[in-house]
mmCIF file of N, CA, C and O in Angstrom:
data_model
loop_
_atom_site.group_PDB
_atom_site.id
_atom_site.type_symbol
_atom_site.label_atom_id
_atom_site.label_comp_id
_atom_site.label_asym_id
_atom_site.label_seq_id
_atom_site.Cartn_x
_atom_site.Cartn_y
_atom_site.Cartn_z
ATOM 1 N N MET A 1 111.912 99.361 103.105
ATOM 2 C CA MET A 1 111.866 100.778 102.756
ATOM 3 C C MET A 1 110.430 101.272 102.933
ATOM 4 O O MET A 1 109.485 100.613 102.517
ATOM 5 N N ASP A 2 110.277 102.420 103.552
ATOM 6 C CA ASP A 2 108.946 102.966 103.790
ATOM 7 C C ASP A 2 108.357 103.558 102.502
ATOM 8 O O ASP A 2 109.076 103.782 101.526
ATOM 9 N N ASN A 3 107.056 103.785 102.494
ATOM 10 C CA ASN A 3 106.372 104.290 101.294
ATOM 11 C C ASN A 3 106.893 105.644 100.843
ATOM 12 O O ASN A 3 107.045 105.885 99.648
ATOM 13 N N TRP A 4 107.187 106.547 101.780
ATOM 14 C CA TRP A 4 107.681 107.858 101.391
ATOM 15 C C TRP A 4 108.993 107.733 100.622
ATOM 16 O O TRP A 4 109.180 108.365 99.585
ATOM 17 N N SER A 5 109.894 106.895 101.098
ATOM 18 C CA SER A 5 111.176 106.693 100.423
ATOM 19 C C SER A 5 110.986 106.075 99.040
ATOM 20 O O SER A 5 111.660 106.449 98.082
ATOM 21 N N LYS A 6 110.058 105.128 98.935
ATOM 22 C CA LYS A 6 109.766 104.517 97.632
ATOM 23 C C LYS A 6 109.263 105.563 96.642
ATOM 24 O O LYS A 6 109.678 105.595 95.488
ATOM 25 N N ILE A 7 108.371 106.425 97.100
ATOM 26 C CA ILE A 7 107.816 107.458 96.229
ATOM 27 C C ILE A 7 108.904 108.459 95.836
ATOM 28 O O ILE A 7 109.003 108.862 94.678
ATOM 29 N N ALA A 8 109.741 108.835 96.786
ATOM 30 C CA ALA A 8 110.820 109.785 96.509
ATOM 31 C C ALA A 8 111.766 109.229 95.442
ATOM 32 O O ALA A 8 112.161 109.951 94.521
ATOM 33 N N HIS A 9 112.116 107.956 95.541
ATOM 34 C CA HIS A 9 112.979 107.331 94.531
ATOM 35 C C HIS A 9 112.264 107.256 93.189
ATOM 36 O O HIS A 9 112.860 107.494 92.139
ATOM 37 N N LEU A 10 110.991 106.923 93.207
ATOM 38 C CA LEU A 10 110.197 106.841 91.980
ATOM 39 C C LEU A 10 110.143 108.194 91.273
ATOM 40 O O LEU A 10 110.294 108.265 90.050
ATOM 41 N N LEU A 11 109.966 109.261 92.027
ATOM 42 C CA LEU A 11 109.919 110.602 91.440
ATOM 43 C C LEU A 11 111.247 110.978 90.788
ATOM 44 O O LEU A 11 111.269 111.617 89.740
ATOM 45 N N LYS A 12 112.340 110.557 91.405
ATOM 46 C CA LYS A 12 113.645 110.851 90.824
ATOM 47 C C LYS A 12 113.818 110.089 89.506
ATOM 48 O O LYS A 12 114.268 110.654 88.510
ATOM 49 N N LEU A 13 113.441 108.823 89.491
ATOM 50 C CA LEU A 13 113.594 108.002 88.290
ATOM 51 C C LEU A 13 112.660 108.431 87.164
ATOM 52 O O LEU A 13 113.078 108.543 86.012
ATOM 53 N N ASN A 14 111.401 108.652 87.472
ATOM 54 C CA ASN A 14 110.396 108.902 86.435
ATOM 55 C C ASN A 14 110.212 110.366 86.065
ATOM 56 O O ASN A 14 109.759 110.661 84.958
ATOM 57 N N TYR A 15 110.521 111.277 86.991
ATOM 58 C CA TYR A 15 110.252 112.692 86.744
ATOM 59 C C TYR A 15 111.491 113.577 86.873
ATOM 60 O O TYR A 15 111.432 114.765 86.584
ATOM 61 N N GLY A 16 112.586 113.031 87.375
ATOM 62 C CA GLY A 16 113.782 113.829 87.586
ATOM 63 C C GLY A 16 113.657 114.790 88.757
ATOM 64 O O GLY A 16 114.435 115.733 88.870
ATOM 65 N N LEU A 17 112.674 114.568 89.622
ATOM 66 C CA LEU A 17 112.462 115.444 90.780
ATOM 67 C C LEU A 17 113.291 114.974 91.963
ATOM 68 O O LEU A 17 113.454 113.780 92.180
ATOM 69 N N LYS A 18 113.803 115.921 92.719
ATOM 70 C CA LYS A 18 114.588 115.595 93.901
ATOM 71 C C LYS A 18 113.748 115.803 95.152
ATOM 72 O O LYS A 18 113.004 116.759 95.257
ATOM 73 N N ALA A 19 113.916 114.886 96.080
ATOM 74 C CA ALA A 19 113.256 115.002 97.376
ATOM 75 C C ALA A 19 114.193 115.692 98.350
ATOM 76 O O ALA A 19 115.412 115.634 98.218
ATOM 77 N N ASN A 20 113.623 116.333 99.342
ATOM 78 C CA ASN A 20 114.391 116.886 100.442
ATOM 79 C C ASN A 20 114.451 115.790 101.505
ATOM 80 O O ASN A 20 113.498 115.580 102.250
ATOM 81 N N TRP A 21 115.565 115.064 101.528
ATOM 82 C CA TRP A 21 115.685 113.907 102.414
ATOM 83 C C TRP A 21 115.847 114.314 103.871
ATOM 84 O O TRP A 21 115.461 113.560 104.762
ATOM 85 N N GLN A 22 116.400 115.481 104.124
ATOM 86 C CA GLN A 22 116.584 115.913 105.508
ATOM 87 C C GLN A 22 115.242 116.231 106.167
ATOM 88 O O GLN A 22 114.958 115.771 107.271
ATOM 89 N N ASP A 23 114.406 117.015 105.484
ATOM 90 C CA ASP A 23 113.103 117.392 106.041
ATOM 91 C C ASP A 23 111.984 116.479 105.561
ATOM 92 O O ASP A 23 110.839 116.640 105.965
ATOM 93 N N ARG A 24 112.315 115.544 104.652
ATOM 94 C CA ARG A 24 111.398 114.498 104.168
ATOM 95 C C ARG A 24 110.157 115.074 103.479
ATOM 96 O O ARG A 24 109.027 114.873 103.895
ATOM 97 N N TRP A 25 110.382 115.761 102.353
ATOM 98 C CA TRP A 25 109.278 116.256 101.534
ATOM 99 C C TRP A 25 109.721 116.286 100.077
ATOM 100 O O TRP A 25 110.900 116.221 99.763
ATOM 101 N N PHE A 26 108.741 116.349 99.180
ATOM 102 C CA PHE A 26 108.978 116.496 97.745
ATOM 103 C C PHE A 26 107.771 117.180 97.141
ATOM 104 O O PHE A 26 106.726 117.292 97.778
ATOM 105 N N TYR A 27 107.924 117.669 95.906
ATOM 106 C CA TYR A 27 106.800 118.286 95.208
ATOM 107 C C TYR A 27 106.050 117.240 94.399
ATOM 108 O O TYR A 27 106.668 116.397 93.754
ATOM 109 N N CYS A 28 104.736 117.309 94.407
ATOM 110 C CA CYS A 28 103.928 116.440 93.565
ATOM 111 C C CYS A 28 104.185 116.826 92.107
ATOM 112 O O CYS A 28 104.141 118.008 91.764
ATOM 113 N N PRO A 29 104.436 115.857 91.226
ATOM 114 C CA PRO A 29 104.700 116.183 89.828
ATOM 115 C C PRO A 29 103.461 116.692 89.087
ATOM 116 O O PRO A 29 103.576 117.294 88.033
ATOM 117 N N GLU A 30 102.285 116.474 89.639
ATOM 118 C CA GLU A 30 101.048 116.907 88.985
ATOM 119 C C GLU A 30 100.588 118.288 89.445
ATOM 120 O O GLU A 30 100.323 119.159 88.641
ATOM 121 N N CYS A 31 100.484 118.492 90.768
ATOM 122 C CA CYS A 31 99.944 119.761 91.265
ATOM 123 C C CYS A 31 101.023 120.724 91.748
ATOM 124 O O CYS A 31 100.752 121.895 91.966
ATOM 125 N N GLY A 32 102.248 120.226 91.943
ATOM 126 C CA GLY A 32 103.342 121.083 92.366
ATOM 127 C C GLY A 32 103.352 121.423 93.844
ATOM 128 O O GLY A 32 104.192 122.189 94.299
ATOM 129 N N GLU A 33 102.438 120.855 94.601
ATOM 130 C CA GLU A 33 102.379 121.137 96.039
ATOM 131 C C GLU A 33 103.419 120.291 96.781
ATOM 132 O O GLU A 33 103.689 119.152 96.397
ATOM 133 N N PRO A 34 104.003 120.846 97.844
ATOM 134 C CA PRO A 34 104.929 120.035 98.631
ATOM 135 C C PRO A 34 104.168 118.969 99.409
ATOM 136 O O PRO A 34 103.091 119.227 99.950
ATOM 137 N N ILE A 35 104.724 117.779 99.415
ATOM 138 C CA ILE A 35 104.126 116.665 100.150
ATOM 139 C C ILE A 35 105.141 116.214 101.188
ATOM 140 O O ILE A 35 106.250 115.820 100.853
ATOM 141 N N TYR A 36 104.747 116.302 102.427
ATOM 142 C CA TYR A 36 105.622 115.932 103.528
ATOM 143 C C TYR A 36 105.356 114.493 103.930
ATOM 144 O O TYR A 36 104.264 113.964 103.739
ATOM 145 N N GLU A 37 106.374 113.868 104.504
ATOM 146 C CA GLU A 37 106.244 112.478 104.920
ATOM 147 C C GLU A 37 105.017 112.260 105.804
ATOM 148 O O GLU A 37 104.305 111.276 105.652
ATOM 149 N N GLU A 38 104.750 113.206 106.689
ATOM 150 C CA GLU A 38 103.605 113.036 107.589
ATOM 151 C C GLU A 38 102.255 113.132 106.868
ATOM 152 O O GLU A 38 101.222 112.783 107.430
ATOM 153 N N ASP A 39 102.268 113.587 105.599
ATOM 154 C CA ASP A 39 101.036 113.609 104.801
ATOM 155 C C ASP A 39 100.631 112.212 104.333
ATOM 156 O O ASP A 39 99.523 112.009 103.871
ATOM 157 N N TRP A 40 101.561 111.254 104.423
ATOM 158 C CA TRP A 40 101.323 109.904 103.918
ATOM 159 C C TRP A 40 101.122 108.942 105.072
ATOM 160 O O TRP A 40 101.978 108.807 105.930
ATOM 161 N N ALA A 41 100.011 108.257 105.084
ATOM 162 C CA ALA A 41 99.839 107.115 105.981
ATOM 163 C C ALA A 41 100.282 105.890 105.183
ATOM 164 O O ALA A 41 100.372 105.944 103.955
ATOM 165 N N ASP A 42 100.559 104.802 105.827
ATOM 166 C CA ASP A 42 101.127 103.645 105.136
ATOM 167 C C ASP A 42 100.339 103.206 103.917
ATOM 168 O O ASP A 42 100.894 102.980 102.859
ATOM 169 N N LEU A 43 99.037 103.077 104.035
ATOM 170 C CA LEU A 43 98.246 102.588 102.908
ATOM 171 C C LEU A 43 97.151 103.536 102.469
ATOM 172 O O LEU A 43 96.420 103.241 101.537
ATOM 173 N N ASP A 44 97.021 104.683 103.111
ATOM 174 C CA ASP A 44 95.932 105.596 102.798
ATOM 175 C C ASP A 44 95.949 106.098 101.363
ATOM 176 O O ASP A 44 94.908 106.358 100.789
ATOM 177 N N PHE A 45 97.120 106.233 100.786
ATOM 178 C CA PHE A 45 97.202 106.836 99.467
ATOM 179 C C PHE A 45 97.786 105.889 98.431
ATOM 180 O O PHE A 45 98.540 106.281 97.559
ATOM 181 N N ILE A 46 97.410 104.616 98.534
ATOM 182 C CA ILE A 46 97.792 103.624 97.538
ATOM 183 C C ILE A 46 96.505 103.055 96.965
ATOM 184 O O ILE A 46 95.624 102.628 97.699
ATOM 185 N N ASP A 47 96.394 103.065 95.620
ATOM 186 C CA ASP A 47 95.168 102.560 95.005
ATOM 187 C C ASP A 47 95.225 101.046 94.840
ATOM 188 O O ASP A 47 96.179 100.391 95.263
ATOM 189 N N GLY A 48 94.223 100.473 94.226
ATOM 190 C CA GLY A 48 94.123 99.029 94.046
ATOM 191 C C GLY A 48 95.223 98.427 93.194
ATOM 192 O O GLY A 48 95.467 97.228 93.237
ATOM 193 N N ASN A 49 95.904 99.238 92.419
ATOM 194 C CA ASN A 49 96.999 98.754 91.571
ATOM 195 C C ASN A 49 98.366 99.049 92.185
ATOM 196 O O ASN A 49 99.383 98.994 91.500
ATOM 197 N N ASN A 50 98.387 99.379 93.470
ATOM 198 C CA ASN A 50 99.617 99.729 94.185
ATOM 199 C C ASN A 50 100.305 100.966 93.629
ATOM 200 O O ASN A 50 101.517 101.111 93.720
ATOM 201 N N ASN A 51 99.538 101.857 93.024
ATOM 202 C CA ASN A 51 100.065 103.152 92.602
ATOM 203 C C ASN A 51 99.920 104.128 93.759
ATOM 204 O O ASN A 51 98.980 104.049 94.535
ATOM 205 N N PHE A 52 100.850 105.048 93.858
ATOM 206 C CA PHE A 52 100.778 106.066 94.889
ATOM 207 C C PHE A 52 99.889 107.203 94.418
ATOM 208 O O PHE A 52 99.881 107.552 93.248
ATOM 209 N N ILE A 53 99.130 107.781 95.334
ATOM 210 C CA ILE A 53 98.192 108.857 95.016
ATOM 211 C C ILE A 53 98.551 110.076 95.852
ATOM 212 O O ILE A 53 98.753 109.980 97.061
ATOM 213 N N CYS A 54 98.634 111.235 95.200
ATOM 214 C CA CYS A 54 98.924 112.477 95.910
ATOM 215 C C CYS A 54 97.810 112.760 96.913
ATOM 216 O O CYS A 54 96.633 112.746 96.547
ATOM 217 N N PRO A 55 98.146 113.031 98.166
ATOM 218 C CA PRO A 55 97.117 113.304 99.173
ATOM 219 C C PRO A 55 96.458 114.671 98.981
ATOM 220 O O PRO A 55 95.441 114.953 99.600
ATOM 221 N N ILE A 56 97.022 115.502 98.107
ATOM 222 C CA ILE A 56 96.457 116.839 97.895
ATOM 223 C C ILE A 56 95.561 116.870 96.673
ATOM 224 O O ILE A 56 94.389 117.207 96.759
ATOM 225 N N CYS A 57 96.115 116.496 95.499
ATOM 226 C CA CYS A 57 95.322 116.567 94.261
ATOM 227 C C CYS A 57 94.731 115.225 93.841
ATOM 228 O O CYS A 57 93.948 115.154 92.916
ATOM 229 N N GLU A 58 95.124 114.151 94.536
ATOM 230 C CA GLU A 58 94.650 112.793 94.296
ATOM 231 C C GLU A 58 95.020 112.247 92.915
ATOM 232 O O GLU A 58 94.387 111.329 92.420
ATOM 233 N N SER A 59 96.076 112.802 92.304
ATOM 234 C CA SER A 59 96.588 112.260 91.040
ATOM 235 C C SER A 59 97.438 111.038 91.328
ATOM 236 O O SER A 59 98.096 110.948 92.361
ATOM 237 N N VAL A 60 97.437 110.097 90.398
ATOM 238 C CA VAL A 60 98.287 108.911 90.527
ATOM 239 C C VAL A 60 99.715 109.313 90.177
ATOM 240 O O VAL A 60 99.970 109.949 89.158
ATOM 241 N N ILE A 61 100.631 108.931 91.047
ATOM 242 C CA ILE A 61 102.056 109.181 90.815
ATOM 243 C C ILE A 61 102.673 107.847 90.407
ATOM 244 O O ILE A 61 102.729 106.908 91.190
ATOM 245 N N GLU A 62 103.116 107.780 89.146
ATOM 246 C CA GLU A 62 103.664 106.516 88.643
ATOM 247 C C GLU A 62 105.137 106.637 88.400
ATOM 248 O O GLU A 62 105.653 107.620 88.052
#
């Protein structure tokens, strides 16, 4: 499973947020900005603890 899909599932479980699977985007739970799949590189937005980081506001998404 790719990182975007992992994050989308995590957001549904932890925040109750739904991803747009057709266009591949979701809203960041911290800043509310839409994050598109192309905004994520494989490892660019993962910190040392394997947490995902919003590419816009740089908040940790857990």
